[in-house]
mmCIF file of C-alpha atoms and ligand atoms in Angstrom:
data_model
loop_
_atom_site.group_PDB
_atom_site.id
_atom_site.type_symbol
_atom_site.label_atom_id
_atom_site.label_comp_id
_atom_site.label_asym_id
_atom_site.label_seq_id
_atom_site.Cartn_x
_atom_site.Cartn_y
_atom_site.Cartn_z
ATOM 1 C CA MET A 429 111.725 128.553 112.934
ATOM 2 C CA THR A 430 113.294 125.744 110.916
ATOM 3 C CA THR A 431 110.851 124.076 108.534
ATOM 4 C CA VAL A 432 111.142 120.402 107.611
ATOM 5 C CA LEU A 433 109.335 118.679 104.752
ATOM 6 C CA VAL A 434 109.146 114.878 104.967
ATOM 7 C CA THR A 435 107.875 112.936 101.979
ATOM 8 C CA GLY A 436 106.968 109.271 101.598
ATOM 9 C CA PHE A 437 105.345 107.170 98.916
ATOM 10 C CA GLU A 438 102.019 105.414 98.434
ATOM 11 C CA PRO A 439 101.983 101.574 98.269
ATOM 12 C CA PHE A 440 103.239 100.024 95.034
ATOM 13 C CA GLY A 441 103.994 96.663 93.473
ATOM 14 C CA ARG A 442 103.737 93.809 95.949
ATOM 15 C CA TRP A 443 103.562 96.081 99.015
ATOM 16 C CA THR A 444 100.013 96.666 100.219
ATOM 17 C CA LYS A 445 101.329 99.195 102.760
ATOM 18 C CA ASN A 446 104.160 101.671 102.474
ATOM 19 C CA PRO A 447 105.632 102.734 105.824
ATOM 20 C CA SER A 448 107.288 105.749 104.180
ATOM 21 C CA GLY A 449 103.910 107.314 103.348
ATOM 22 C CA ASP A 450 102.629 106.536 106.850
ATOM 23 C CA LEU A 451 105.723 108.254 108.300
ATOM 24 C CA ALA A 452 105.099 111.355 106.177
ATOM 25 C CA VAL A 453 101.597 111.518 107.650
ATOM 26 C CA GLY A 454 102.530 110.576 111.226
ATOM 27 C CA LEU A 455 105.788 112.448 111.837
ATOM 28 C CA PRO A 456 104.302 115.985 111.758
ATOM 29 C CA ILE A 457 101.962 114.888 114.576
ATOM 30 C CA MET A 458 104.653 113.025 116.522
ATOM 31 C CA LEU A 459 107.115 115.933 116.259
ATOM 32 C CA LYS A 460 104.646 118.755 116.886
ATOM 33 C CA HIS A 461 106.084 119.644 120.311
ATOM 34 C CA HIS A 462 109.614 120.049 118.971
ATOM 35 C CA PRO A 463 110.932 123.557 118.271
ATOM 36 C CA PHE A 464 110.711 123.212 114.488
ATOM 37 C CA THR A 465 107.848 122.804 112.008
ATOM 38 C CA THR A 466 107.339 119.490 110.204
ATOM 39 C CA HIS A 467 105.150 119.029 107.126
ATOM 40 C CA GLY A 468 104.419 115.726 105.402
ATOM 41 C CA GLU A 469 103.495 114.822 101.841
ATOM 42 C CA VAL A 470 102.702 111.435 100.285
ATOM 43 C CA LEU A 471 103.971 111.129 96.714
ATOM 44 C CA PRO A 472 102.454 108.897 94.019
ATOM 45 C CA VAL A 473 104.554 106.068 92.568
ATOM 46 C CA SER A 474 104.353 107.746 89.177
ATOM 47 C CA TRP A 475 107.120 108.779 86.766
ATOM 48 C CA THR A 476 104.980 111.728 85.636
ATOM 49 C CA ASP A 477 103.252 112.868 88.851
ATOM 50 C CA ALA A 478 105.732 112.311 91.731
ATOM 51 C CA VAL A 479 108.091 115.199 90.926
ATOM 52 C CA PRO A 480 105.319 117.771 90.207
ATOM 53 C CA LYS A 481 103.738 116.910 93.582
ATOM 54 C CA LEU A 482 107.132 117.291 95.282
ATOM 55 C CA ARG A 483 107.683 120.665 93.552
ATOM 56 C CA ALA A 484 104.255 121.877 94.688
ATOM 57 C CA ALA A 485 104.974 120.866 98.305
ATOM 58 C CA VAL A 486 108.387 122.574 98.267
ATOM 59 C CA PHE A 487 106.770 125.688 96.775
ATOM 60 C CA SER A 488 104.045 125.850 99.408
ATOM 61 C CA TYR A 489 106.087 124.909 102.514
ATOM 62 C CA GLN A 490 109.450 126.505 101.562
ATOM 63 C CA PRO A 491 111.364 123.956 103.675
ATOM 64 C CA ASP A 492 114.876 124.449 105.055
ATOM 65 C CA ILE A 493 115.238 120.669 105.255
ATOM 66 C CA LEU A 494 113.871 118.072 102.826
ATOM 67 C CA VAL A 495 113.859 114.423 103.941
ATOM 68 C CA LEU A 496 112.596 112.003 101.294
ATOM 69 C CA LEU A 497 111.530 108.541 102.467
ATOM 70 C CA GLY A 498 110.747 105.291 100.638
ATOM 71 C CA VAL A 499 110.499 101.598 101.471
ATOM 72 C CA ALA A 500 113.188 99.063 100.480
ATOM 73 C CA SER A 501 113.668 95.331 101.103
ATOM 74 C CA SER A 502 116.165 95.707 103.948
ATOM 75 C CA ALA A 503 116.018 95.184 107.700
ATOM 76 C CA GLU A 504 118.077 98.337 108.254
ATOM 77 C CA ILE A 505 117.323 102.004 107.778
ATOM 78 C CA ARG A 506 119.411 102.947 104.742
ATOM 79 C CA ILE A 507 120.801 106.464 104.584
ATOM 80 C CA GLU A 508 121.254 106.950 100.848
ATOM 81 C CA VAL A 509 124.621 108.459 99.995
ATOM 82 C CA MET A 510 123.916 109.457 96.406
ATOM 83 C CA ALA A 511 121.279 109.763 93.713
ATOM 84 C CA LYS A 512 122.106 108.379 90.275
ATOM 85 C CA ASN A 513 121.153 110.025 86.992
ATOM 86 C CA VAL A 514 119.473 106.799 85.901
ATOM 87 C CA ALA A 515 115.864 105.609 85.623
ATOM 88 C CA ALA A 516 115.173 101.926 85.039
ATOM 89 C CA PRO A 517 112.497 100.896 82.538
ATOM 90 C CA LEU A 518 110.134 99.616 85.218
ATOM 91 C CA PRO A 519 106.395 100.306 85.269
ATOM 92 C CA ASP A 520 104.911 102.698 87.844
ATOM 93 C CA ASN A 521 101.515 102.306 89.538
ATOM 94 C CA ALA A 522 99.799 103.468 86.335
ATOM 95 C CA GLY A 523 101.764 100.953 84.239
ATOM 96 C CA LYS A 524 103.805 103.757 82.641
ATOM 97 C CA TYR A 525 107.561 103.836 81.983
ATOM 98 C CA PRO A 526 110.087 106.663 82.362
ATOM 99 C CA GLN A 527 110.310 108.984 79.344
ATOM 100 C CA ASN A 528 114.033 108.614 78.728
ATOM 101 C CA HIS A 529 113.867 107.145 75.244
ATOM 102 C CA GLY A 530 115.765 104.012 76.180
ATOM 103 C CA LEU A 531 118.856 105.976 77.308
ATOM 104 C CA TYR A 532 118.103 105.374 81.006
ATOM 105 C CA ARG A 533 119.273 108.890 81.929
ATOM 106 C CA ILE A 534 116.997 111.084 84.057
ATOM 107 C CA ASP A 535 118.522 114.237 82.558
ATOM 108 C CA GLY A 536 121.249 114.160 79.894
ATOM 109 C CA GLU A 537 122.437 117.647 80.920
ATOM 110 C CA LYS A 538 123.056 116.715 84.548
ATOM 111 C CA PRO A 539 125.934 114.886 86.298
ATOM 112 C CA VAL A 540 125.970 111.105 86.547
ATOM 113 C CA ALA A 541 125.365 111.240 90.305
ATOM 114 C CA LEU A 542 124.656 113.775 93.039
ATOM 115 C CA PHE A 543 125.704 113.454 96.674
ATOM 116 C CA THR A 544 123.310 113.640 99.624
ATOM 117 C CA LYS A 545 123.228 116.812 101.717
ATOM 118 C CA LEU A 546 122.180 115.034 104.919
ATOM 119 C CA PRO A 547 124.631 114.831 107.865
ATOM 120 C CA LEU A 548 125.701 111.255 107.130
ATOM 121 C CA GLU A 549 128.093 110.748 110.016
ATOM 122 C CA SER A 550 125.603 111.940 112.609
ATOM 123 C CA LEU A 551 122.884 109.684 111.232
ATOM 124 C CA ILE A 552 124.979 106.548 110.858
ATOM 125 C CA TYR A 553 127.636 106.607 113.535
ATOM 126 C CA ALA A 554 126.051 108.440 116.465
ATOM 127 C CA PRO A 555 124.380 105.732 118.569
ATOM 128 C CA SER A 556 122.383 108.396 120.347
ATOM 129 C CA ALA A 557 120.717 109.532 117.129
ATOM 130 C CA ALA A 558 117.718 107.271 117.566
ATOM 131 C CA GLU A 559 117.481 108.040 121.269
ATOM 132 C CA LYS A 560 116.519 111.671 120.991
ATOM 133 C CA THR A 561 112.870 110.796 121.214
ATOM 134 C CA PRO A 562 111.592 108.405 123.905
ATOM 135 C CA MET A 563 112.357 104.819 122.840
ATOM 136 C CA ARG A 564 109.823 102.127 123.614
ATOM 137 C CA GLN A 565 111.183 99.585 121.133
ATOM 138 C CA PRO A 566 114.622 98.152 120.375
ATOM 139 C CA PRO A 567 116.336 100.499 117.920
ATOM 140 C CA ILE A 568 116.572 99.710 114.214
ATOM 141 C CA SER A 569 120.112 100.183 112.964
ATOM 142 C CA SER A 570 120.976 102.747 110.314
ATOM 143 C CA ILE A 571 123.588 102.034 107.661
ATOM 144 C CA PRO A 572 124.974 103.937 104.687
ATOM 145 C CA SER A 573 123.613 102.790 101.330
ATOM 146 C CA PHE A 574 125.518 103.430 98.139
ATOM 147 C CA ASP A 575 122.672 102.481 95.827
ATOM 148 C CA ALA A 576 119.210 104.047 96.021
ATOM 149 C CA GLY A 577 118.039 101.848 93.136
ATOM 150 C CA ALA A 578 116.861 103.148 89.779
ATOM 151 C CA TYR A 579 113.136 103.409 90.431
ATOM 152 C CA LEU A 580 110.934 106.200 91.807
ATOM 153 C CA CYS A 581 112.911 106.742 95.023
ATOM 154 C CA ASN A 582 116.175 107.431 93.226
ATOM 155 C CA PHE A 583 114.253 109.481 90.617
ATOM 156 C CA VAL A 584 112.708 111.812 93.190
ATOM 157 C CA PHE A 585 116.014 111.992 95.119
ATOM 158 C CA PHE A 586 117.904 113.015 91.967
ATOM 159 C CA HIS A 587 115.302 115.643 91.046
ATOM 160 C CA ALA A 588 115.309 117.080 94.577
ATOM 161 C CA LEU A 589 119.094 117.491 94.659
ATOM 162 C CA SER A 590 119.246 119.021 91.204
ATOM 163 C CA GLU A 591 116.144 121.240 91.351
ATOM 164 C CA PHE A 592 116.385 122.670 94.871
ATOM 165 C CA PRO A 593 120.005 123.827 95.297
ATOM 166 C CA ASP A 594 118.928 126.324 97.967
ATOM 167 C CA ILE A 595 117.795 123.548 100.299
ATOM 168 C CA SER A 596 121.075 122.950 102.112
ATOM 169 C CA SER A 597 119.875 119.855 103.974
ATOM 170 C CA CYS A 598 118.290 117.383 101.553
ATOM 171 C CA GLY A 599 118.491 113.625 101.201
ATOM 172 C CA PHE A 600 116.840 110.246 101.002
ATOM 173 C CA ILE A 601 116.315 107.530 103.610
ATOM 174 C CA HIS A 602 115.030 104.049 102.744
ATOM 175 C CA VAL A 603 113.067 102.355 105.525
ATOM 176 C CA PRO A 604 112.278 98.656 106.089
ATOM 177 C CA PRO A 605 108.839 97.233 105.280
ATOM 178 C CA TYR A 606 106.412 96.483 108.104
ATOM 179 C CA ALA A 607 106.873 93.174 109.921
ATOM 180 C CA GLU A 608 103.297 92.179 108.983
ATOM 181 C CA GLU A 609 104.316 92.276 105.298
ATOM 182 C CA ASN A 610 107.776 90.791 105.709
ATOM 183 C CA PRO A 611 108.354 88.863 108.969
ATOM 184 C CA THR A 612 112.071 88.268 108.325
ATOM 185 C CA MET A 613 113.212 91.828 107.695
ATOM 186 C CA GLY A 614 110.177 93.910 108.623
ATOM 187 C CA ALA A 615 110.073 96.541 111.340
ATOM 188 C CA ASP A 616 107.639 97.384 114.094
ATOM 189 C CA PRO A 617 105.746 100.557 113.041
ATOM 190 C CA GLY A 618 106.313 102.274 116.403
ATOM 191 C CA ALA A 619 110.046 101.509 116.436
ATOM 192 C CA LEU A 620 110.369 102.771 112.888
ATOM 193 C CA GLN A 621 108.555 106.006 113.636
ATOM 194 C CA GLU A 622 110.741 106.610 116.698
ATOM 195 C CA ALA A 623 113.924 105.928 114.735
ATOM 196 C CA ILE A 624 113.029 108.274 111.885
ATOM 197 C CA ALA A 625 111.787 110.938 114.323
ATOM 198 C CA GLY A 626 115.206 110.705 116.012
ATOM 199 C CA HIS A 627 116.883 111.151 112.634
ATOM 200 C CA ILE A 628 114.789 114.235 111.881
ATOM 201 C CA VAL A 629 115.862 115.748 115.223
ATOM 202 C CA THR A 630 119.507 114.966 114.380
ATOM 203 C CA ILE A 631 119.147 116.563 110.924
ATOM 204 C CA VAL A 632 117.573 119.708 112.422
ATOM 205 C CA GLU A 633 120.345 119.956 115.033
ATOM 206 C CA ALA A 634 123.036 119.649 112.348
ATOM 207 C CA PHE A 635 121.258 122.256 110.191
ATOM 208 C CA GLU A 636 120.960 124.736 113.061
ATOM 209 C CA SER A 637 124.522 124.287 114.397
HETATM 210 N N1 LIG B 107 110.147 102.600 97.225
HETATM 211 C C1 LIG B 107 110.422 102.557 95.797
HETATM 212 C C2 LIG B 107 109.524 103.589 95.192
HETATM 213 C C3 LIG B 107 108.532 103.943 96.238
HETATM 214 C C4 LIG B 107 109.059 103.369 97.479
HETATM 215 O O1 LIG B 107 108.603 103.530 98.609
HETATM 216 C C5 LIG B 107 111.898 102.728 95.467
HETATM 217 O O2 LIG B 107 112.745 102.339 96.274
HETATM 218 O O3 LIG B 107 112.226 103.255 94.395
#
């Protein structure tokens, strides 16, 4: 049976909640009746600890599909097209900075950018993608994003693509904040969970076809 690992992050900075971490906890329960296995893991917003925790989860679950989630200030669901080999000198939750000696590169031996391995066209252009699980809320639109930032989300995305070449379906999706934290661009938690659950189903279908 196909195994999916979904990761999200803990709250950070000005966000007191992080929907991506809640999705990583909630999606395995929501998707439990589907004919694939879903595991979730919440990663720390830490330059030193996020990647080791991701590696440990990949080692223990051996996923066929790895979907990394994070929150971004956007009303849309952003399907990240590429990970950059760049880490910005911004503090993590422990107040620490990336160890790149002021060169801003994640890894000087690796390419400048790596491309997502998620089925982009199915996620962005198929209007039915979000309708594969029962919809009780108006759908949240999904758009391609050509910039995953230069903070922990991009960092984990870049490490995943470069460290797990055997995972043929691997990518990053940025989700909106909750409406309670940002009334102008925030999403309803139920609508967000349904939309991302639909995307997971689409990713599994593309992987298995
Ligand atoms: N978003 C941040 C890091 C954790 C998260 O959920 C980012 O976009 O880098």
